[in-house]
Short mmCIF file of C-alpha atoms and ligand atoms in Angstrom, two decimals:
data_model
loop_
_atom_site.label_atom_id
_atom_site.label_comp_id
_atom_site.label_asym_id
_atom_site.label_seq_id
_atom_site.Cartn_x
_atom_site.Cartn_y
_atom_site.Cartn_z
CA UNK A 1 -11.51 -6.57 -13.32
CA UNK A 2 -10.63 -10.08 -14.34
CA UNK A 3 -8.78 -12.35 -11.91
CA UNK A 4 -6.22 -13.29 -14.56
CA UNK A 5 -5.39 -9.60 -15.10
CA UNK A 6 -5.13 -9.03 -11.34
CA UNK A 7 -2.67 -11.92 -11.04
CA UNK A 8 -0.66 -10.98 -14.11
CA UNK A 9 -0.33 -7.36 -12.97
CA UNK A 10 0.48 -8.17 -9.33
CA UNK A 11 4.12 -7.88 -8.28
CA UNK A 12 3.68 -10.43 -5.51
CA UNK A 13 1.13 -12.93 -4.16
CA UNK A 14 -2.43 -11.59 -3.73
CA UNK A 15 -5.29 -13.21 -1.83
CA UNK A 16 -8.97 -14.03 -2.06
CA UNK A 17 -11.33 -15.62 0.41
CA UNK A 18 -14.29 -17.85 -0.33
CA UNK A 19 -17.65 -16.98 1.21
CA UNK A 20 -20.89 -18.94 1.45
CA UNK A 21 -24.20 -17.21 0.69
CA UNK A 22 -26.35 -16.97 3.85
CA UNK A 23 -28.70 -19.81 4.71
CA UNK A 24 -32.18 -19.27 3.28
CA UNK A 25 -34.14 -17.00 5.61
CA UNK A 26 -31.05 -15.17 6.93
CA UNK A 27 -30.16 -11.69 5.76
CA UNK A 28 -26.75 -10.60 4.47
CA UNK A 29 -25.68 -8.65 7.58
CA UNK A 30 -23.31 -11.38 8.85
CA UNK A 31 -21.79 -11.74 5.40
CA UNK A 32 -21.16 -8.00 5.20
CA UNK A 33 -19.66 -7.96 8.70
CA UNK A 34 -17.23 -10.65 7.54
CA UNK A 35 -16.22 -8.62 4.50
CA UNK A 36 -16.01 -5.42 6.59
CA UNK A 37 -13.51 -7.16 8.86
CA UNK A 38 -11.33 -8.22 5.92
CA UNK A 39 -11.38 -5.29 3.47
CA UNK A 40 -8.48 -3.57 5.23
CA UNK A 41 -6.28 -6.56 4.33
CA UNK A 42 -6.90 -5.74 0.66
CA UNK A 43 -8.40 -8.90 -0.83
CA UNK A 44 -8.07 -8.52 -4.59
CA UNK A 45 -11.21 -10.55 -5.32
CA UNK A 46 -13.82 -12.57 -3.41
CA UNK A 47 -15.20 -16.01 -4.29
CA UNK A 48 -18.86 -16.88 -3.64
CA UNK A 49 -19.89 -20.53 -3.52
CA UNK A 50 -22.97 -21.98 -5.21
CA UNK A 51 -25.17 -24.68 -3.69
CA UNK A 52 -27.42 -26.91 -5.72
CA UNK A 53 -30.86 -28.15 -4.70
CA UNK A 54 -30.81 -30.99 -2.19
CA UNK A 55 -33.38 -33.71 -1.66
CA UNK A 56 -34.54 -34.16 1.94
CA UNK A 57 -36.77 -36.74 3.54
CA UNK A 58 -38.81 -35.30 6.42
CA UNK A 59 -40.86 -37.27 8.91
CA UNK A 60 -44.27 -35.71 9.62
CA UNK A 61 -46.17 -35.92 12.94
CA UNK A 62 -48.34 -38.77 11.64
CA UNK A 63 -45.20 -40.80 10.94
CA UNK A 64 -45.38 -40.46 7.16
CA UNK A 65 -42.30 -39.36 5.28
CA UNK A 66 -42.30 -36.66 2.62
CA UNK A 67 -39.64 -35.97 0.07
CA UNK A 68 -38.86 -32.34 -0.59
CA UNK A 69 -36.35 -30.39 -2.61
CA UNK A 70 -34.59 -27.50 -0.91
CA UNK A 71 -31.85 -25.05 -1.78
CA UNK A 72 -30.32 -24.10 1.55
CA UNK A 73 -28.13 -21.27 0.33
CA UNK A 74 -29.77 -19.54 -2.64
CA UNK A 75 -28.82 -16.22 -4.18
CA UNK A 76 -25.20 -16.52 -5.34
CA UNK A 77 -25.63 -14.24 -8.35
CA UNK A 78 -27.42 -11.48 -6.46
CA UNK A 79 -25.03 -11.68 -3.48
CA UNK A 80 -21.95 -11.65 -5.72
CA UNK A 81 -23.17 -8.59 -7.59
CA UNK A 82 -24.21 -6.82 -4.38
CA UNK A 83 -20.71 -7.37 -2.89
CA UNK A 84 -18.97 -6.15 -6.01
CA UNK A 85 -21.08 -3.00 -6.10
CA UNK A 86 -20.87 -2.31 -2.34
CA UNK A 87 -17.12 -2.85 -1.93
CA UNK A 88 -15.76 -2.30 -5.43
CA UNK A 89 -13.93 -5.66 -5.14
CA UNK A 90 -14.25 -8.07 -8.09
CA UNK A 91 -16.23 -11.20 -7.28
CA UNK A 92 -15.99 -14.75 -8.57
CA UNK A 93 -19.33 -16.56 -8.30
CA UNK A 94 -19.06 -20.33 -8.63
CA UNK A 95 -21.09 -21.89 -11.46
CA UNK A 96 -22.11 -25.56 -11.28
CA UNK A 97 -23.08 -28.22 -13.79
CA UNK A 98 -24.99 -30.30 -11.21
CA UNK A 99 -28.64 -29.31 -10.87
CA UNK A 100 -28.60 -26.81 -13.72
CA UNK A 101 -29.63 -27.11 -17.37
CA UNK A 102 -27.52 -25.49 -20.09
CA UNK A 103 -30.30 -22.98 -20.59
CA UNK A 104 -30.34 -22.01 -16.89
CA UNK A 105 -26.57 -21.63 -17.01
CA UNK A 106 -26.85 -19.36 -20.03
CA UNK A 107 -29.37 -17.20 -18.17
CA UNK A 108 -27.08 -16.99 -15.11
CA UNK A 109 -24.20 -15.87 -17.33
CA UNK A 110 -26.39 -13.26 -19.04
CA UNK A 111 -27.46 -11.95 -15.61
CA UNK A 112 -23.84 -11.81 -14.41
CA UNK A 113 -22.80 -9.91 -17.52
CA UNK A 114 -25.61 -7.36 -16.99
CA UNK A 115 -24.52 -6.98 -13.36
CA UNK A 116 -20.91 -6.27 -14.34
CA UNK A 117 -19.42 -9.53 -13.05
CA UNK A 118 -16.47 -10.62 -15.20
CA UNK A 119 -15.28 -13.77 -13.40
CA UNK A 120 -16.64 -17.26 -12.76
CA UNK A 121 -15.25 -20.46 -11.27
CA UNK A 122 -16.62 -23.29 -13.44
CA UNK A 123 -17.26 -26.50 -11.49
CA UNK A 124 -19.08 -29.76 -11.95
CA UNK A 125 -20.43 -29.94 -8.39
CA UNK A 126 -21.08 -33.18 -6.51
CA UNK A 127 -23.96 -35.61 -6.75
CA UNK A 128 -26.91 -35.01 -4.46
CA UNK A 129 -26.86 -36.76 -1.08
CA UNK A 130 -27.88 -40.42 -1.28
CA UNK A 131 -26.58 -40.62 -4.86
CA UNK A 132 -23.34 -42.53 -5.22
CA UNK A 133 -22.50 -41.06 -8.57
CA UNK A 134 -22.81 -37.62 -10.09
CA UNK A 135 -25.87 -37.47 -12.35
CA UNK A 136 -26.05 -34.41 -14.58
CA UNK A 137 -29.27 -32.56 -15.20
CA UNK A 138 -30.90 -34.20 -18.28
CA UNK A 139 -30.26 -30.97 -20.20
CA UNK A 140 -27.07 -30.04 -18.39
CA UNK A 141 -23.35 -30.73 -18.46
CA UNK A 142 -21.66 -33.95 -17.34
CA UNK A 143 -18.35 -32.36 -16.38
CA UNK A 144 -16.70 -29.00 -15.88
CA UNK A 145 -15.02 -29.14 -19.28
CA UNK A 146 -18.43 -29.02 -20.98
CA UNK A 147 -19.33 -26.03 -18.82
CA UNK A 148 -16.10 -24.24 -19.77
CA UNK A 149 -16.97 -24.95 -23.43
CA UNK A 150 -20.36 -23.23 -23.00
CA UNK A 151 -18.77 -20.20 -21.35
CA UNK A 152 -16.12 -19.97 -24.09
CA UNK A 153 -18.84 -20.27 -26.77
CA UNK A 154 -20.57 -17.24 -25.26
CA UNK A 155 -17.26 -15.39 -25.46
CA UNK A 156 -17.54 -15.91 -29.24
CA UNK A 157 -21.19 -14.82 -29.21
CA UNK A 158 -22.39 -18.41 -29.62
CA UNK A 159 -25.64 -18.82 -27.62
CA UNK A 160 -27.67 -22.02 -27.32
CA UNK A 161 -30.16 -20.73 -29.91
CA UNK A 162 -28.10 -20.73 -33.08
CA UNK A 163 -30.58 -18.48 -34.94
CA UNK A 164 -30.33 -15.61 -32.43
CA UNK A 165 -30.16 -12.24 -34.26
CA UNK A 166 -28.01 -10.21 -31.87
CA UNK A 167 -25.22 -12.35 -30.50
CA UNK A 168 -23.44 -10.03 -28.08
CA UNK A 169 -20.33 -11.87 -26.81
CA UNK A 170 -20.18 -12.42 -23.03
CA UNK A 171 -16.61 -12.27 -21.85
CA UNK A 172 -15.74 -14.07 -18.59
CA UNK A 173 -12.43 -14.94 -16.99
CA UNK A 174 -12.76 -18.64 -16.12
CA UNK A 175 -11.24 -20.47 -13.16
CA UNK A 176 -11.45 -24.26 -12.73
CA UNK A 177 -10.70 -26.68 -9.88
CA UNK A 178 -7.58 -28.86 -9.57
CA UNK A 179 -6.82 -31.61 -7.05
CA UNK A 180 -3.22 -31.98 -5.83
CA UNK A 181 -4.18 -35.22 -4.06
CA UNK A 182 -6.47 -36.35 -6.96
CA UNK A 183 -10.21 -35.95 -7.30
CA UNK A 184 -11.93 -38.60 -5.21
CA UNK A 185 -13.64 -40.25 -8.19
CA UNK A 186 -10.58 -40.40 -10.38
CA UNK A 187 -8.90 -43.80 -10.78
CA UNK A 188 -5.42 -42.21 -10.77
CA UNK A 189 -3.59 -38.88 -10.69
CA UNK A 190 -2.46 -39.03 -14.32
CA UNK A 191 -5.99 -39.35 -15.69
CA UNK A 192 -7.22 -36.63 -13.34
CA UNK A 193 -4.43 -34.34 -14.59
CA UNK A 194 -5.27 -35.07 -18.21
CA UNK A 195 -8.86 -33.94 -17.58
CA UNK A 196 -7.53 -30.83 -15.86
CA UNK A 197 -5.43 -30.10 -18.93
CA UNK A 198 -8.52 -30.56 -21.08
CA UNK A 199 -10.31 -27.80 -19.09
CA UNK A 200 -7.33 -25.49 -19.56
CA UNK A 201 -7.03 -26.30 -23.27
CA UNK A 202 -10.75 -25.53 -23.64
CA UNK A 203 -10.14 -22.08 -22.21
CA UNK A 204 -9.78 -21.95 -18.41
CA UNK A 205 -7.59 -18.99 -17.45
CA UNK A 206 -6.38 -20.34 -14.11
CA UNK A 207 -6.73 -23.23 -11.65
CA UNK A 208 -7.69 -23.11 -7.95
CA UNK A 209 -6.67 -26.15 -5.94
CA UNK A 210 -8.57 -28.21 -3.46
CA UNK A 211 -7.32 -27.59 0.08
CA UNK A 212 -4.07 -29.27 1.08
CA UNK A 213 -2.12 -29.17 4.34
CA UNK A 214 1.34 -30.09 3.13
CA UNK A 215 2.83 -27.53 0.74
CA UNK A 216 5.03 -30.17 -0.89
CA UNK A 217 1.82 -31.70 -2.25
CA UNK A 218 1.06 -28.39 -3.98
CA UNK A 219 4.60 -27.87 -5.33
CA UNK A 220 4.66 -31.42 -6.73
CA UNK A 221 1.25 -30.86 -8.32
CA UNK A 222 2.41 -27.62 -9.97
CA UNK A 223 5.49 -29.43 -11.30
CA UNK A 224 3.38 -32.28 -12.76
CA UNK A 225 1.00 -29.74 -14.36
CA UNK A 226 3.92 -27.91 -15.95
CA UNK A 227 5.37 -31.22 -17.21
CA UNK A 228 2.18 -31.94 -19.19
CA UNK A 229 2.01 -28.43 -20.61
CA UNK A 230 -0.40 -26.65 -18.24
CA UNK A 231 0.96 -23.12 -18.12
CA UNK A 232 -1.85 -21.12 -16.43
CA UNK A 233 -1.53 -19.82 -12.83
CA UNK A 234 -2.28 -22.46 -10.17
CA UNK A 235 -3.77 -20.87 -7.06
CA UNK A 236 -3.31 -22.82 -3.82
CA UNK A 237 -6.37 -23.43 -1.63
CA UNK A 238 -5.79 -22.92 2.10
CA UNK A 239 -8.28 -24.09 4.71
CA UNK A 240 -7.70 -22.82 8.25
CA UNK A 241 -8.91 -25.57 10.57
CA UNK A 242 -11.48 -24.16 13.00
CA UNK A 243 -13.05 -27.15 14.67
CA UNK A 244 -11.65 -30.23 16.38
CA UNK A 245 -13.84 -32.60 14.37
CA UNK A 246 -12.28 -31.33 11.14
CA UNK A 247 -9.40 -33.68 11.95
CA UNK A 248 -11.58 -36.49 10.60
CA UNK A 249 -14.30 -34.60 8.71
CA UNK A 250 -12.01 -32.90 6.18
CA UNK A 251 -10.21 -36.09 5.02
CA UNK A 252 -13.57 -37.81 4.65
CA UNK A 253 -15.31 -34.98 2.81
CA UNK A 254 -12.47 -33.92 0.54
CA UNK A 255 -10.29 -37.04 0.18
CA UNK A 256 -7.21 -35.24 1.46
CA UNK A 257 -4.51 -36.13 4.00
CA UNK A 258 -3.49 -34.20 7.07
CA UNK A 259 0.25 -34.46 7.80
CA UNK A 260 1.19 -36.37 10.96
CA UNK A 261 2.53 -33.27 12.72
CA UNK A 262 -0.74 -31.33 12.26
CA UNK A 263 -3.01 -34.31 12.92
CA UNK A 264 -1.22 -35.27 16.15
CA UNK A 265 -1.38 -31.68 17.45
CA UNK A 266 -5.12 -31.53 16.65
CA UNK A 267 -5.73 -34.88 18.29
CA UNK A 268 -4.30 -33.46 21.54
CA UNK A 269 -6.67 -30.44 21.53
CA UNK A 270 -9.33 -30.49 24.23
CA UNK A 271 -11.82 -28.21 22.51
CA UNK A 272 -12.55 -26.19 19.36
CA UNK A 273 -10.71 -23.17 20.70
CA UNK A 274 -7.47 -25.12 20.97
CA UNK A 275 -8.00 -26.75 17.58
CA UNK A 276 -8.60 -23.34 16.08
CA UNK A 277 -5.27 -22.05 17.43
CA UNK A 278 -3.41 -25.05 16.00
CA UNK A 279 -5.25 -24.68 12.66
CA UNK A 280 -4.57 -20.94 12.43
CA UNK A 281 -0.85 -21.36 13.20
CA UNK A 282 -0.62 -24.12 10.57
CA UNK A 283 -2.39 -21.98 7.95
CA UNK A 284 0.01 -19.11 8.74
CA UNK A 285 3.05 -21.37 8.22
CA UNK A 286 1.62 -22.71 4.95
CA UNK A 287 0.71 -19.22 3.71
CA UNK A 288 4.10 -17.68 4.57
CA UNK A 289 5.86 -20.44 2.67
CA UNK A 290 3.55 -20.08 -0.36
CA UNK A 291 4.05 -16.32 -0.43
CA UNK A 292 7.83 -16.79 -0.14
CA UNK A 293 7.65 -19.19 -3.09
CA UNK A 294 5.68 -16.70 -5.22
CA UNK A 295 2.32 -18.47 -5.38
CA UNK A 296 0.13 -16.30 -7.65
CA UNK A 297 -2.66 -15.88 -5.08
CA UNK A 298 -3.97 -17.57 -1.94
CA UNK A 299 -7.53 -18.85 -2.02
CA UNK A 300 -8.69 -19.06 1.60
CA UNK A 301 -11.62 -21.35 2.26
CA UNK A 302 -13.76 -19.96 5.09
CA UNK A 303 -16.81 -22.26 5.14
CA UNK A 304 -18.61 -19.48 6.93
CA UNK A 305 -16.01 -18.99 9.69
CA UNK A 306 -13.64 -16.23 8.75
CA UNK A 307 -12.50 -14.39 11.85
CA UNK A 308 -9.03 -15.99 11.69
CA UNK A 309 -8.52 -15.09 8.01
CA UNK A 310 -7.35 -11.59 8.94
CA UNK A 311 -4.77 -13.00 11.36
CA UNK A 312 -3.45 -15.39 8.70
CA UNK A 313 -3.22 -12.73 6.01
CA UNK A 314 -1.63 -10.21 8.37
CA UNK A 315 1.05 -12.74 9.31
CA UNK A 316 1.68 -14.05 5.80
CA UNK A 317 1.97 -10.84 3.75
P1 FAD B 401 -14.60 -32.07 -13.19
O1 FAD B 401 -13.46 -31.30 -13.68
O2 FAD B 401 -15.74 -32.29 -14.11
O3 FAD B 401 -14.04 -33.48 -12.68
C1 FAD B 401 -14.89 -34.36 -11.93
C2 FAD B 401 -14.37 -35.80 -12.09
O4 FAD B 401 -14.61 -36.25 -13.43
C3 FAD B 401 -12.88 -35.96 -11.86
O5 FAD B 401 -12.68 -37.24 -11.28
C4 FAD B 401 -12.28 -35.91 -13.25
O6 FAD B 401 -11.05 -36.63 -13.32
C5 FAD B 401 -13.38 -36.57 -14.08
N1 FAD B 401 -13.51 -36.02 -15.42
C6 FAD B 401 -13.33 -34.74 -15.81
N2 FAD B 401 -13.55 -34.62 -17.12
C7 FAD B 401 -13.91 -35.84 -17.57
C8 FAD B 401 -14.26 -36.37 -18.85
N3 FAD B 401 -14.26 -35.60 -19.94
N4 FAD B 401 -14.58 -37.69 -18.92
C9 FAD B 401 -14.54 -38.47 -17.83
N5 FAD B 401 -14.20 -38.04 -16.59
C10 FAD B 401 -13.89 -36.74 -16.48
N6 FAD B 401 -18.86 -27.56 -5.17
C11 FAD B 401 -20.06 -26.96 -5.08
O7 FAD B 401 -21.09 -27.62 -5.08
N7 FAD B 401 -20.15 -25.58 -4.95
C12 FAD B 401 -19.05 -24.78 -4.94
O8 FAD B 401 -19.19 -23.56 -4.84
C13 FAD B 401 -17.77 -25.41 -5.03
N8 FAD B 401 -16.63 -24.67 -5.00
C14 FAD B 401 -15.42 -25.29 -5.15
C15 FAD B 401 -14.26 -24.51 -5.19
C16 FAD B 401 -13.01 -25.09 -5.35
C17 FAD B 401 -11.79 -24.22 -5.41
C18 FAD B 401 -12.90 -26.51 -5.46
C19 FAD B 401 -11.56 -27.18 -5.61
C20 FAD B 401 -14.05 -27.29 -5.42
C21 FAD B 401 -15.31 -26.70 -5.28
N9 FAD B 401 -16.50 -27.46 -5.26
C22 FAD B 401 -17.72 -26.84 -5.15
C23 FAD B 401 -16.44 -28.92 -5.29
C24 FAD B 401 -16.51 -29.51 -6.73
O9 FAD B 401 -17.75 -29.19 -7.30
C25 FAD B 401 -16.33 -31.03 -6.59
O10 FAD B 401 -15.04 -31.33 -6.18
C26 FAD B 401 -16.74 -31.87 -7.80
O11 FAD B 401 -16.80 -33.23 -7.37
C27 FAD B 401 -15.79 -31.82 -8.97
O12 FAD B 401 -15.83 -30.63 -9.61
P2 FAD B 401 -14.82 -30.29 -10.83
O13 FAD B 401 -15.23 -29.01 -11.40
O14 FAD B 401 -13.43 -30.48 -10.40
O15 FAD B 401 -15.25 -31.49 -11.86
#
């Protein structure tokens, strides 16, 4: 089932959680245990992140340094399909511009269609480490809007090879990312919003936001989107803080602010356990308020740690 249909049919807020594929070399047992612990809370769909190749420099015993390319978490397509078939819950694999050619993207979308996956979250991705700017694959897309265009073209049966004889349309529900506190590269919020509108005008069915810790930031963002004519559902992204160092790591990584009340409570925590309690309580307060204000769905970022997601969902719904 498509996410947009799930949201449109729902009488109240639903929820999804975002999972990371296992690190290369690990099996899927931990991932399945996570899902097992959350299925009773009735997630309506599950997001699966995608990770591009990274370049690493490794020092060998003789002191020389070798450059190697690694993908630490491969397998998004297979994992997404396996989850959907095992649990009967729709999945939303994330699709990236960065590191992928248009042709590779087309093949991923064909595979997903064969596997019965009807949803994707279309993202640009970030530059590789050590690169200050995002550089697209030479045969890939420069931004998420171009990726949405390719997915919409396939919906019309338009493949990259224009002389293809059998152009079966591939129909995906498309989500895109939005940034209530502005994308870190964007010179200002207005320009960032205009590019978000472009993605929606091209065909995105809904928006999922970057994490935020002050709900007013989300409500203001929704208002600004509506003012410029964005009418699609805007799904808030909630990140339960699990570790004490996230007090400084999250603002740095995601260019977001932590409100004084939350930051000062976290700063007082003596260990991760205490920080986790503060983070979980905060996520519960945020989620309850969003549900009370009829947010279409909650997108809960797990970053591989999900054992407090059940507590949050139980308290909020
Ligand atoms: P875009 O929409 O392309 O925007 C990127 C920047 O370019 C913005 O500053 C925008 O204002 C600007 N821009 C947009 N269009 C144009 C244009 N036409 N001309 C000029 N400038 C333009 N990353 C991963 O690697 N894997 C994941 O699984 C993943 N999942 C995510 C899930 C969510 C819900 C969110 C919010 C983010 C996720 N990310 C993920 C991170 C995301 O890839 C980065 O934030 C990335 O830097 C931007 O992606 P985007 O799709 O928003 O890019």
